[in-house]
Every structure is written in structure tokens, then in C-alpha cells.
Coordinates of C-alpha atoms and ligand atoms in Angstrom, one line a residue:
M28 CA 178.7 25.8 260.7
P29 CA 179.7 25.1 264.2
S30 CA 176.4 26.1 265.7
E31 CA 174.5 23.5 263.7
T32 CA 175.0 20.8 266.3
M33 CA 173.6 23.2 268.8
S34 CA 170.6 24.2 266.7
D35 CA 169.7 20.8 265.5
K36 CA 170.1 18.8 268.6
A37 CA 170.2 20.7 271.8
V38 CA 168.8 24.0 270.8
P39 CA 165.6 24.2 268.9
R40 CA 165.4 27.7 267.6
S41 CA 162.7 30.2 268.6
Q42 CA 161.3 27.9 271.3
V43 CA 162.1 27.6 274.9
P44 CA 163.5 24.1 275.3
T45 CA 162.5 21.7 277.9
A46 CA 164.4 18.7 279.1
A47 CA 162.6 16.5 276.6
D48 CA 164.2 18.5 273.7
V49 CA 167.6 17.3 274.5
D50 CA 168.4 13.9 273.3
G51 CA 169.1 11.3 275.9
V52 CA 168.1 13.3 278.8
P53 CA 165.3 12.1 281.0
D54 CA 162.3 14.4 281.2
E55 CA 162.4 14.7 284.9
D56 CA 165.4 16.9 285.4
P57 CA 165.4 20.3 283.9
H58 CA 168.9 20.9 285.2
L59 CA 170.3 18.2 283.0
A60 CA 168.9 19.7 279.8
N61 CA 170.5 23.0 280.6
F62 CA 173.8 21.4 281.5
T63 CA 173.8 19.4 278.3
A64 CA 173.2 22.5 276.1
A65 CA 176.0 24.3 277.9
R66 CA 178.4 21.4 277.7
I67 CA 177.9 20.8 274.0
L68 CA 179.0 24.4 273.6
S69 CA 182.0 24.0 275.8
D70 CA 183.0 20.8 274.0
T71 CA 182.7 22.6 270.7
I72 CA 185.5 25.0 271.5
R73 CA 187.5 22.6 273.6
S74 CA 189.6 21.4 270.7
T75 CA 190.9 24.9 270.1
L76 CA 192.7 25.1 273.4
G77 CA 196.4 25.8 273.6
P78 CA 199.2 26.0 271.0
K79 CA 198.3 22.7 269.4
G80 CA 194.6 23.6 269.4
L81 CA 192.8 23.3 266.1
D82 CA 191.2 26.2 264.2
K83 CA 187.6 26.5 263.5
L84 CA 186.3 27.7 260.2
L85 CA 183.4 30.0 260.8
V86 CA 180.9 30.8 258.1
S87 CA 178.8 33.9 258.7
S88 CA 175.3 34.2 257.2
D89 CA 176.7 36.5 254.5
G90 CA 179.2 33.9 253.5
K91 CA 182.2 35.5 255.0
L92 CA 184.8 33.0 256.2
I93 CA 186.8 33.4 259.4
V94 CA 189.5 31.0 260.5
T95 CA 190.3 31.3 264.1
N96 CA 191.1 29.4 267.3
D97 CA 190.3 32.2 269.5
G98 CA 187.5 31.0 271.8
A99 CA 185.9 34.5 272.2
S100 CA 185.8 35.1 268.5
I101 CA 184.2 31.7 267.9
L102 CA 181.5 32.1 270.5
D103 CA 180.9 35.6 269.4
R104 CA 179.9 34.5 266.0
M105 CA 178.0 31.4 266.8
E106 CA 174.2 31.6 266.6
I107 CA 173.3 30.3 270.0
D108 CA 169.7 30.4 271.2
H109 CA 169.7 28.1 274.2
P110 CA 169.6 30.3 277.2
A111 CA 171.8 28.0 279.2
A112 CA 174.4 27.8 276.4
R113 CA 174.1 31.6 276.1
M114 CA 175.3 31.9 279.7
L115 CA 178.6 30.3 278.7
V116 CA 178.9 32.8 275.9
E117 CA 178.6 35.4 278.6
V118 CA 181.4 33.8 280.5
A119 CA 183.5 34.2 277.5
E120 CA 182.5 37.8 277.0
E121 CA 183.2 38.6 280.6
Q122 CA 186.5 36.9 280.5
D123 CA 187.4 38.7 277.2
A124 CA 186.3 42.1 278.6
R125 CA 188.1 41.8 281.9
A126 CA 191.2 39.8 281.0
G127 CA 191.5 39.8 277.2
D128 CA 192.7 36.2 277.4
G129 CA 191.7 32.9 278.8
T130 CA 188.3 32.8 277.2
T131 CA 188.5 29.2 275.9
T132 CA 189.8 28.0 279.3
A133 CA 187.0 29.7 281.2
V134 CA 184.3 28.1 279.0
V135 CA 186.0 24.7 279.1
I136 CA 186.2 24.8 282.9
A137 CA 182.6 26.0 283.2
G138 CA 181.5 23.1 281.0
E139 CA 183.5 20.7 283.1
L140 CA 182.1 22.1 286.3
L141 CA 178.6 21.3 284.9
R142 CA 179.7 17.8 284.0
T143 CA 180.9 17.1 287.5
A144 CA 177.7 18.7 288.8
T145 CA 175.6 16.3 286.7
D146 CA 177.3 13.4 288.4
L147 CA 176.8 14.9 291.8
L148 CA 173.1 15.6 291.2
E149 CA 172.7 12.0 290.0
K150 CA 174.3 10.9 293.3
G151 CA 171.6 12.8 295.1
F152 CA 173.5 15.9 296.0
H153 CA 171.2 19.0 296.5
P154 CA 171.9 21.9 294.1
T155 CA 172.5 24.1 297.1
T156 CA 175.2 21.8 298.4
I157 CA 177.0 21.8 295.1
I158 CA 176.8 25.6 294.8
K159 CA 178.2 26.1 298.2
G160 CA 180.9 23.5 297.7
Y161 CA 181.9 25.1 294.3
H162 CA 182.0 28.5 296.0
A163 CA 184.2 27.3 298.8
A164 CA 186.4 25.5 296.4
T165 CA 186.9 28.6 294.3
E166 CA 187.9 30.6 297.4
Q167 CA 190.5 28.0 298.3
A168 CA 191.6 27.6 294.7
L169 CA 192.3 31.4 294.5
Q170 CA 194.4 31.1 297.6
I171 CA 196.4 28.2 296.2
L172 CA 196.8 30.1 292.9
T173 CA 198.3 33.0 294.8
E174 CA 200.9 30.7 296.1
Q175 CA 201.8 29.8 292.5
I176 CA 202.9 33.3 291.7
T177 CA 206.5 33.1 290.6
D178 CA 209.2 35.4 291.8
S179 CA 210.5 36.1 288.3
A180 CA 212.1 39.4 287.7
F181 CA 209.8 41.6 285.6
D182 CA 212.2 42.2 282.8
D183 CA 211.7 42.1 279.0
S184 CA 212.6 38.5 278.8
T185 CA 209.7 37.6 281.2
L186 CA 207.4 39.8 279.2
R187 CA 208.4 38.1 276.0
A188 CA 207.7 34.7 277.6
L189 CA 204.3 35.9 278.6
A190 CA 203.7 37.2 275.1
R191 CA 204.9 34.0 273.5
T192 CA 202.5 32.0 275.6
A193 CA 199.6 34.2 274.6
V194 CA 200.6 34.2 270.9
N195 CA 200.1 30.5 270.8
G196 CA 199.0 28.5 267.8
K197 CA 199.5 29.3 264.2
W198 CA 203.2 30.2 264.2
D199 CA 206.4 28.2 264.6
E200 CA 208.8 29.0 267.4
D201 CA 210.5 31.7 265.5
G202 CA 207.3 33.4 264.4
R203 CA 206.1 33.4 268.0
A204 CA 209.3 34.9 269.2
F205 CA 209.2 37.5 266.5
L206 CA 205.7 38.6 267.3
A207 CA 206.2 38.5 271.0
R208 CA 209.2 40.8 270.6
R209 CA 207.1 43.3 268.7
A210 CA 204.3 43.1 271.2
V211 CA 206.6 43.7 274.1
E212 CA 208.2 46.7 272.3
V213 CA 204.8 48.2 271.8
A214 CA 203.5 47.6 275.3
R215 CA 206.7 49.0 276.8
F216 CA 206.4 52.1 274.7
A217 CA 202.8 52.7 275.9
E218 CA 203.7 51.9 279.5
D219 CA 204.1 54.4 282.2
D220 CA 204.7 53.2 285.8
G221 CA 203.2 49.8 285.1
V222 CA 200.1 51.2 283.3
V223 CA 199.9 50.4 279.6
D224 CA 197.7 53.0 277.9
F225 CA 196.0 51.3 274.9
E226 CA 194.9 54.7 273.6
R227 CA 198.5 55.2 272.6
I228 CA 198.6 52.1 270.5
T229 CA 197.3 51.8 267.0
R230 CA 197.2 48.4 265.3
K231 CA 196.8 48.1 261.5
A232 CA 196.3 44.9 259.6
I233 CA 197.9 45.3 256.2
T234 CA 197.5 42.5 253.7
G235 CA 200.6 41.4 251.8
G236 CA 204.1 40.3 252.8
S237 CA 204.8 37.9 255.6
Y238 CA 204.3 38.3 259.3
Y239 CA 208.1 38.9 259.5
D240 CA 207.4 42.2 257.7
T241 CA 205.3 43.3 260.7
E242 CA 206.8 46.5 262.0
V243 CA 206.5 49.0 264.8
I244 CA 206.4 52.6 263.8
D245 CA 206.8 55.5 266.2
G246 CA 203.9 57.7 265.6
L247 CA 200.3 57.5 264.5
V248 CA 199.6 55.7 261.3
I249 CA 196.5 56.6 259.3
N250 CA 195.4 54.7 256.3
T251 CA 195.0 56.9 253.4
D252 CA 193.7 54.7 250.7
T253 CA 191.3 52.1 252.1
S254 CA 187.7 52.4 251.3
S255 CA 187.3 54.5 254.4
T256 CA 190.2 56.9 254.0
E257 CA 191.8 58.3 250.9
V258 CA 194.4 60.8 250.1
V259 CA 192.4 62.7 247.6
S260 CA 194.9 65.2 246.3
P261 CA 198.3 63.8 246.5
G262 CA 199.2 65.6 243.3
P263 CA 202.7 65.1 241.9
N264 CA 203.7 68.4 243.4
L265 CA 202.9 67.4 246.9
P266 CA 205.9 66.3 249.0
R267 CA 206.2 62.8 250.5
T268 CA 207.3 64.3 253.8
F269 CA 206.1 67.3 255.7
D270 CA 208.5 68.4 258.4
D271 CA 207.1 70.7 261.2
A272 CA 203.7 70.2 259.7
T273 CA 200.7 72.2 260.7
V274 CA 197.6 69.9 260.9
A275 CA 194.0 70.8 260.6
L276 CA 191.1 68.4 261.5
V277 CA 187.7 68.9 260.1
D278 CA 184.8 66.8 261.3
S279 CA 182.4 67.3 258.3
E280 CA 182.1 67.0 254.6
L281 CA 183.9 69.5 252.4
T282 CA 181.2 70.0 249.9
I283 CA 178.5 72.4 248.8
E284 CA 175.8 72.3 251.4
T285 CA 172.3 71.8 250.2
A286 CA 169.5 72.4 252.6
S287 CA 167.2 69.4 252.6
G288 CA 164.4 69.8 250.1
Q289 CA 166.5 72.1 247.9
G290 CA 168.6 69.3 246.5
T291 CA 167.9 70.1 242.9
V292 CA 168.7 73.3 241.1
T293 CA 166.9 74.0 237.9
I294 CA 169.1 75.7 235.3
D295 CA 167.2 77.2 232.4
S296 CA 169.8 79.3 230.6
P297 CA 173.5 79.4 229.9
A298 CA 173.7 82.5 232.0
Q299 CA 172.2 80.8 235.0
R300 CA 174.6 77.9 234.4
A301 CA 177.5 80.3 234.6
D302 CA 176.1 81.9 237.7
F303 CA 175.7 78.6 239.3
D304 CA 179.2 77.5 238.4
S305 CA 180.7 80.5 239.8
F306 CA 178.6 80.1 243.0
E307 CA 179.9 76.6 243.3
K308 CA 183.5 77.7 242.6
S309 CA 183.3 80.4 245.2
I310 CA 182.1 77.9 247.9
Y311 CA 184.9 75.6 247.0
R312 CA 187.4 78.4 247.1
D313 CA 186.1 79.5 250.5
H314 CA 186.7 76.0 251.9
A315 CA 190.2 75.8 250.4
R316 CA 191.1 79.4 251.4
R317 CA 190.0 78.9 255.0
I318 CA 192.2 75.8 255.3
V319 CA 195.1 77.5 253.7
D320 CA 194.6 80.6 255.9
S321 CA 194.7 78.4 259.0
G322 CA 198.3 77.6 258.0
A323 CA 197.6 73.9 257.6
D324 CA 200.0 71.7 255.6
V325 CA 197.8 68.7 256.0
V326 CA 194.1 68.5 256.6
F327 CA 192.3 65.3 257.8
C328 CA 188.6 65.3 257.1
Q329 CA 186.2 62.9 258.7
K330 CA 184.0 62.8 255.5
A331 CA 184.4 63.2 251.8
I332 CA 186.1 66.2 250.2
D333 CA 184.7 67.3 246.9
K334 CA 187.1 66.9 244.0
P335 CA 187.5 70.6 243.1
I336 CA 188.6 71.4 246.7
R337 CA 191.2 68.6 246.5
Y338 CA 192.7 70.3 243.5
L339 CA 192.6 73.7 244.9
L340 CA 194.4 72.5 248.1
A341 CA 196.9 70.5 246.2
G342 CA 197.7 73.6 244.2
E343 CA 198.5 75.3 247.5
G344 CA 200.7 72.4 248.6
V345 CA 198.2 71.2 251.1
L346 CA 197.7 67.4 251.6
A347 CA 194.1 66.6 252.0
V348 CA 193.0 63.2 253.5
E349 CA 189.4 62.4 253.5
R350 CA 187.2 59.9 255.3
T351 CA 189.5 59.6 258.4
R352 CA 187.7 57.5 260.9
R353 CA 186.3 59.4 263.9
D354 CA 188.5 57.4 266.4
E355 CA 191.5 58.2 264.3
L356 CA 190.5 61.9 264.3
Q357 CA 190.5 61.7 268.1
K358 CA 193.9 60.1 268.1
L359 CA 195.1 62.9 265.7
Q360 CA 193.8 65.5 268.2
R361 CA 195.9 63.9 270.9
V362 CA 199.0 63.4 268.9
T363 CA 199.0 66.8 267.2
G364 CA 197.2 69.0 269.7
A365 CA 194.7 70.1 267.0
S366 CA 191.0 70.4 267.8
A367 CA 188.7 69.1 265.2
V368 CA 186.3 71.8 264.0
P369 CA 182.8 71.1 262.7
D370 CA 183.3 73.1 259.5
T371 CA 186.0 75.1 257.7
D372 CA 184.3 78.4 258.6
R373 CA 185.1 77.6 262.2
L374 CA 188.7 76.8 261.5
T375 CA 191.3 79.2 263.0
P376 CA 195.0 78.9 263.4
A377 CA 194.4 78.2 267.1
D378 CA 192.6 75.0 266.1
T379 CA 195.5 73.6 264.2
G380 CA 198.1 71.3 265.7
T381 CA 201.6 70.3 264.8
A382 CA 203.6 67.2 264.0
D383 CA 207.3 67.1 263.7
R384 CA 206.9 65.0 260.7
I385 CA 204.1 63.6 258.5
E386 CA 205.4 61.1 256.0
R387 CA 203.5 59.4 253.2
R388 CA 204.5 55.8 253.0
T389 CA 203.3 52.9 250.9
I390 CA 203.5 49.5 252.5
G391 CA 202.4 46.6 250.4
D392 CA 199.6 48.1 248.4
T393 CA 198.5 50.4 251.2
D394 CA 199.1 54.1 251.3
L395 CA 199.6 55.5 254.8
A396 CA 200.4 58.7 256.5
V397 CA 202.7 58.4 259.5
V398 CA 202.2 61.3 261.9
S399 CA 205.0 61.6 264.5
N400 CA 206.0 64.0 267.2
E401 CA 209.5 63.0 268.4
S402 CA 209.3 65.4 271.3
E403 CA 206.3 63.7 272.9
T404 CA 206.6 60.1 271.8
T405 CA 202.9 59.7 272.5
H406 CA 201.9 57.2 270.0
T407 CA 203.1 54.0 268.5
S408 CA 201.7 51.9 265.7
L409 CA 202.0 48.2 264.9
L410 CA 201.7 47.4 261.3
L411 CA 200.7 43.7 261.1
R412 CA 201.5 42.0 257.8
G413 CA 200.4 38.6 256.4
G414 CA 199.7 36.9 253.1
T415 CA 195.9 37.2 253.2
E416 CA 193.3 39.3 254.9
R417 CA 192.2 36.4 257.0
V418 CA 195.7 35.7 258.2
V419 CA 196.4 39.3 259.2
E420 CA 193.1 39.7 260.9
E421 CA 193.8 36.5 263.0
T422 CA 197.3 37.8 263.8
K423 CA 195.6 41.0 265.0
R424 CA 193.2 39.1 267.2
V425 CA 196.0 37.0 268.7
L426 CA 198.1 40.1 269.4
D427 CA 195.2 41.8 271.1
D428 CA 195.2 39.0 273.6
C429 CA 198.9 39.5 273.9
F430 CA 198.6 43.2 274.7
Y431 CA 196.1 42.5 277.4
V432 CA 198.3 39.8 278.9
L433 CA 201.2 42.3 279.0
K434 CA 199.0 45.0 280.4
L435 CA 197.8 42.8 283.3
A436 CA 201.2 41.4 284.0
L437 CA 202.8 44.8 284.1
R438 CA 200.0 46.1 286.3
D439 CA 200.2 43.3 288.9
E440 CA 203.7 42.0 288.3
A441 CA 202.3 38.6 289.1
I442 CA 202.5 35.6 286.8
V443 CA 201.9 31.9 287.2
P444 CA 203.2 28.9 285.2
G445 CA 201.0 27.8 282.3
G446 CA 200.8 24.5 280.3
G447 CA 198.4 23.1 282.9
A448 CA 200.9 23.6 285.8
A449 CA 198.8 26.1 287.7
E450 CA 195.6 24.0 287.3
T451 CA 197.4 20.9 288.5
A452 CA 198.8 22.7 291.5
V453 CA 195.3 24.1 292.3
A454 CA 193.7 20.6 292.0
H455 CA 196.4 19.1 294.1
G456 CA 196.0 21.7 296.8
L457 CA 192.3 21.5 296.8
R458 CA 192.3 17.7 297.3
Q459 CA 194.6 18.2 300.3
H460 CA 192.3 20.9 301.7
A461 CA 189.2 18.7 301.0
R462 CA 190.3 16.0 303.4
H463 CA 189.7 18.4 306.3
I464 CA 186.1 19.2 305.3
P465 CA 183.9 17.0 307.5
D466 CA 180.7 17.1 305.5
R467 CA 179.5 16.4 302.0
K468 CA 181.1 19.5 300.7
Q469 CA 184.3 17.4 300.7
I470 CA 183.1 15.5 297.7
V471 CA 182.1 18.7 295.9
V472 CA 185.5 20.3 296.4
E473 CA 187.1 17.1 295.1
A474 CA 184.8 17.2 292.1
Y475 CA 185.9 20.8 291.5
A476 CA 189.5 19.7 291.6
D477 CA 188.7 17.1 289.0
A478 CA 187.0 19.7 286.8
I479 CA 190.0 22.1 286.9
E480 CA 192.2 19.3 285.6
V481 CA 190.3 19.5 282.3
V482 CA 193.0 22.0 281.3
P483 CA 196.1 19.8 281.3
Q484 CA 194.0 17.0 280.0
T485 CA 192.7 19.0 277.1
L486 CA 196.2 20.4 276.3
A487 CA 197.4 16.8 276.2
T488 CA 194.6 15.7 273.9
T489 CA 195.2 18.6 271.5
G490 CA 198.9 17.7 271.4
G491 CA 198.1 14.1 270.6
Y492 CA 199.0 12.7 273.9
D493 CA 197.0 10.5 276.3
P494 CA 195.2 12.7 278.7
V495 CA 195.1 10.2 281.5
D496 CA 198.8 9.4 281.3
T497 CA 199.6 13.0 281.2
L498 CA 197.4 13.8 284.2
L499 CA 198.9 11.1 286.3
A500 CA 202.4 12.2 285.4
L501 CA 201.6 15.8 286.3
R502 CA 199.9 14.7 289.6
T503 CA 202.9 12.7 290.6
A504 CA 205.3 15.6 289.9
H505 CA 203.1 18.0 291.9
H506 CA 202.8 15.4 294.7
D507 CA 206.6 15.4 294.8
G508 CA 206.7 19.1 295.2
D509 CA 207.4 20.2 291.6
T510 CA 204.7 22.7 291.5
T511 CA 205.6 24.4 288.3
T512 CA 205.4 21.2 286.2
G513 CA 203.1 21.3 283.2
I514 CA 203.0 19.5 279.9
D515 CA 205.6 20.1 277.2
L516 CA 203.5 19.9 274.1
D517 CA 206.4 19.0 271.8
T518 CA 207.3 15.9 273.8
G519 CA 204.3 15.2 275.9
D520 CA 206.6 15.1 279.0
P521 CA 206.1 16.8 282.3
T522 CA 208.3 19.8 282.2
D523 CA 209.1 22.8 284.4
M524 CA 207.0 25.5 282.8
L525 CA 209.1 28.4 284.2
A526 CA 212.2 27.0 282.5
A527 CA 210.2 26.5 279.3
G528 CA 209.0 30.1 279.5
V529 CA 205.3 29.1 279.5
V530 CA 203.8 31.7 281.8
E531 CA 200.5 33.6 282.2
P532 CA 199.3 36.5 284.2
F533 CA 197.9 35.6 287.6
A534 CA 195.0 38.0 286.8
V535 CA 193.9 36.0 283.8
K536 CA 193.9 32.7 285.8
R537 CA 192.1 34.3 288.7
R538 CA 189.4 35.6 286.4
I539 CA 189.0 32.2 284.7
L540 CA 188.3 30.5 288.0
T541 CA 185.8 33.1 289.3
S542 CA 183.9 33.5 286.1
A543 CA 183.7 29.8 285.3
T544 CA 182.4 29.1 288.8
E545 CA 179.9 31.9 288.7
A546 CA 178.4 30.7 285.4
A547 CA 178.3 27.1 286.6
N548 CA 176.6 28.0 289.9
L549 CA 174.1 30.2 288.1
L550 CA 173.1 27.3 285.9
I551 CA 172.9 24.9 288.9
R552 CA 170.7 27.4 290.6
V553 CA 168.3 27.5 287.7
D554 CA 165.8 24.7 287.8
D555 CA 163.7 25.7 284.9
V556 CA 163.8 28.0 281.9
V557 CA 160.7 30.1 281.4
P558 CA 160.0 32.5 278.6
A559 CA 160.0 36.2 279.6
A560 CA 159.1 39.4 277.8
T561 CA 162.2 40.8 276.1
D562 CA 163.5 44.1 277.0
E563 CA 164.4 45.7 273.8
A564 CA 167.0 47.9 275.3
E565 CA 168.9 44.9 276.5
E566 CA 169.1 43.2 273.2
E567 CA 172.7 43.4 272.1
D568 CA 174.3 42.8 268.8
H569 CA 176.8 40.0 269.5
D570 CA 178.1 39.8 266.0
H571 CA 181.3 41.6 266.7
G572 CA 184.0 42.3 264.3
P573 CA 187.6 42.1 265.1
G574 CA 187.9 44.2 268.2
E575 CA 189.7 47.5 268.6
L576 CA 191.6 48.2 271.7
V577 CA 189.3 50.6 273.3
A578 CA 188.9 51.6 276.9
Q579 CA 185.6 50.8 278.4
D580 CA 183.9 53.7 280.1
E581 CA 183.5 52.2 283.5
G582 CA 185.0 49.8 285.9
Y583 CA 187.8 48.3 283.9
P584 CA 189.6 50.9 282.0
W585 CA 191.8 48.3 280.5
A586 CA 189.0 46.1 279.2
I587 CA 188.8 45.0 275.6
G588 CA 185.8 46.3 273.7
H589 CA 184.5 45.1 270.4
S590 CA 182.7 48.3 269.8
M591 CA 184.6 49.2 266.6
G592 CA 183.5 46.0 265.0
H593 CA 183.3 45.3 261.3
Ligands
ADP22 P1 192.5 30.7 276.0 O1 191.4 31.2 275.1 O2 192.0 30.1 277.2 O3 193.6 31.7 276.3 P2 194.5 29.4 274.4 O4 194.1 28.6 273.2 O5 195.2 30.7 274.3 O6 193.1 29.5 275.2 O7 195.3 28.4 275.3 C1 195.8 28.7 276.5 C2 196.4 27.6 277.2 O8 197.5 27.1 276.5 C3 196.9 27.9 278.6 O9 196.6 26.9 279.5 C4 198.5 28.0 278.4 O10 199.2 27.8 279.5 C5 198.6 26.9 277.3 N1 199.9 27.1 276.6 C6 200.3 28.1 275.8 N2 201.5 27.9 275.3 C7 201.9 26.7 275.7 C8 203.1 25.9 275.5 N3 204.1 26.4 274.8 N4 203.2 24.7 276.1 C9 202.2 24.3 276.9 N5 201.0 25.0 277.1 C10 200.9 26.2 276.5
MG23 MG1 195.0 32.6 275.0

């Protein structure tokens, strides 16, 4: 388990560590203990960076295996107790929430800023000087980064380059291009005036087939046969397609209600049995009749539907889908205009909505209902395919990053070259700037420049190239004014990243620099870790499942949330 190193060496569980707990760190400096813990974490995920980065195999306590090279997913699932290391996890979470991509880079740079800070502290620099220097360096770095923004036209081919860069790892060139194309199609669909509305996108991971079977479907796709959702009364007489369908949404169970405490009925005689049966039947008939009377052709129910009701409805030609997830019920409300009612006795024709077409489809082994309204083109669904559940889930994670990247790029229309080019340019600019700083901050700003260069160096290492040679070659190119030069990971050569189509949103890079510096500075400011009473309310469950694209309620409407986990 990846966290073992942390737990065994640097992070004694359930105990506040002191400098002495960390191997090889002298007792005197509590800073160094914190830095070491944070750096071990950063080093752990470093090898996953970039298209040649390696995967990590994560084993959860219940034995579930996850293969991923997504920094955020890895950190999310690691058991990390050391408070200083946890702060780096927070960097990743913040990066993920605000930019959706760049998590590994943010953590790797934060770790590197702590490494250079260690050297500076050993040379006798005061923490305050380092903090101020890092702060000033970031301001300057952001300025330089702004100058790296390309003047590329914002057409689909630029968007596909962005998507291909975000979809790195795992796939060959063709696979990346294929997925990038699908992602751009979906993002463009959900875009209005530069704003991509994630509410209009549904992603479904369907096991089976290859990723080339991944398809984009106009309309809202609802699973109808997973453990959570089931078509309960397809009946051979029910059509596969409902045109001009009337849709009803019910937010409760379709069953016989039993008041609590009256759950058992004692039946003493055949007459009572018959009474009871007819009582049951009448309730079932009431449910079915109310649905039929509303004019519905299809009913989606948030909970279970008792079997007899399914048969009654099927007999009337009504398709009943049970256990539709609440968020999907909300999407159905938006797509069809129906309002979900708490019970069938509240259902009126006014509560129903319409869909131009509802089609039952089977993809792989999965039964689906595709709800589409041609007139409104409000919703699109991406059906991700792959050989095993793990593969499809990872594809989904990677594509989520991709959607955020497209969203940010479309919002700002600002991109910078990737492959270590932007970082090398920033480091180069910072060193030039540092020369004009008359005091000790000059050294700190130079240290910051060194730290940023961890990105091209790590990319080189993961590609099997010498990090020092690569760095020197990139520095030379940038010195000669080739400011878009990064590393081509197929050859190891310095290459123009714009020509190679390796580009990233400016917003992602900007966020990386600010969150990495903030985290490093916070840790440099901390000179001791003391136990404090826990505030229960602040305890969060960090064991997130694969995230859903959901809007966060405040601040960053485009932020990724993991609230639909598991
Ligand atoms: P993060 O979690 O930080 O997004 P990734 O594993 O996605 O980490 O790697 C992102 C880094 O990989 C960026 O620096 C990006 O520029 C670089 N990268 C992506 N594709 C390529 C490529 N084809 N050639 C060189 N570098 C690439
Ligand atoms: Mg990425």
C-alpha cells in the first residue's frame, strides 16, 4: 500500500510526531520533520507525472483495487496521518476542486519548494525571509506565465490538443486522439458563450467493449439495469421506443405503506386473507391508475416499485423504471420539464413532462433508456467503454480532468505550452528578475526557480531520459529565446510544444503555482505541531469515489466535486 512508507517511517499513526520520529532528521529542527513528511508524500506521487508516468496500484482496506496515475485519486485514497503531509493532500484537493487538473504537478512543486527551503534553512535563512521570497517569486512567476499565453486561435483543433494533453497516459496516440475528439464534442455541446455547463453532461462508465466503442449520445442516458436502477416491467408488449413520450417522476417507493409499528398483519381466516389481498390489490391498482391517468408513458421512480404494480403498468403499456438515482431524477426534471412528485396521489397531468423520444437500448450487457428532446438539445451523454470496470473508471477519471481543462480554456481563451516549457520559461524569467533583487531574497527567488524546474526534470525521468541533460538543453533553448520549448517524451529532445500540440490552460498553471506556494509557505511558517481538540464538524470523509461532475454551491461553479462518491 502506498501509504505504508508514510506510516512506518515518517508518520507514526495516532500520535503527534516530533522531529525525532523522522529518520535521519536532527531533533533540533521541527521544520525539517514536517518537510520530510510532506516531501515523502510528494516523492510518492512524483513518478506518476506526465504521459510516461507510472500507475499506482491502490489497495483499499476492503480489498478493492484501483489502478490510477491520477495524483488526486491517489492522495485521496492514501491513509495519511502526518499533519504536514496532510497539508499537501489539501493542496491536491484544492487544485482538483478549482482546476480539475494539475494535481500531481502542484504537489510535486510544493514538495520541491520544501526541499529548497530545507537547504535555505540550513544555510541560516530565516523562515520569514523564505516565505517573503517565495511570495515575491510567485507574483513574478505569474507575471511571466501570463507572457507565455499563446495566441492560438480557439478552434476545435486547439481544444483537441488541450484534451490530448490532459488525457495523457494509458493510451496510444490514436486512443488519445479518439478520446480527445469525444471530449471536445461533448464540451462544445454543453458550451454557451464560453461557459461549459457540466449539468448538461452525463458520463457513464459501461464495462465491455474497447474504448473505441465510447460514444456520445444526444440526450440523457439513464441506466435501467444496474443494481441501482432497473426496468421492472419491460414486458414483451412494451415498445423499445416511445415517441412523444409523456414522463412522470415519482420520488418515493411504489408500495403498500405500513405505518411504523404496524408492520405485521395477523391473518386468522381465509376470509381475512381474501380481504387483505383485495386491500393490497386496490392499493396497487390505485398507484397504477394514478400513473396511467396522468397520461404517462414512462415513469421513473426514485425507489423500488412493487412487482404487482410493474405488471399492472406494463399491461397499460407504461414503462416503469425503478431506483433512478436522485441526481438523475433532477436531470430528468430539467430535460423533460416534469416535476417529481412525492407520491402517486399527488401526480397530476401538470406534473408530467415530455420527451421527443425515449429509447431503450442495450449496450454491452447494460440496459439503458435514452431520453432525448431534439427541440431543446439540452443534454448530452458520454458512454465510456472499456474491457474491465477498472479501465472504464480510470477512463472516466481522466476524461473528467479533460472536461475541466476544456471548460477553463473556453472560459479564459488562454493556454500555455506544456511539456515543461512553461515552467522552464518561468524559471528563466525568475532568474533574470532575481539579479535585480539587492538583498537575500535574491537567493530565495533563485531557489524558487530551481524548484519549478522539477516539472521538466520529472517528465524527463519518467520518460527514461537524463533529467540534468534535459534541463540544460531546455535552459539553453529558452536562453536563446525559444520560449515554447519543452521535452518531447518520445525522443527526449527539446521541441516546440505548440507545434507538438502539448498545451494546457493558463488557469491550471496559475493555480498550480499559487496553491503550491501557499502550502509550502504555510509549512515553513509552522515551527511545531501541537495536538488540538478535534472539531467533529470539520472531520471530513476523504475516501472519495470516482467523482461526478457536480457544481459546487459557492465560489467556483465549475469546481469538481467528489460528492457522489462510491
Ligand atoms: P497533473 O496531475 O499535474 O495534471 P499529469 O500526469 O496529467 O499530472 O501530467 C501533466 C504534465 O504532463 C504536464 O506538465 C503536461 O505538460 C505534461 N504532458 C502531457 N502530455 C505531454 C506530452 N505529450 N509531451 C510532454 N509532456 C506532456
Ligand atoms: Mg493532468
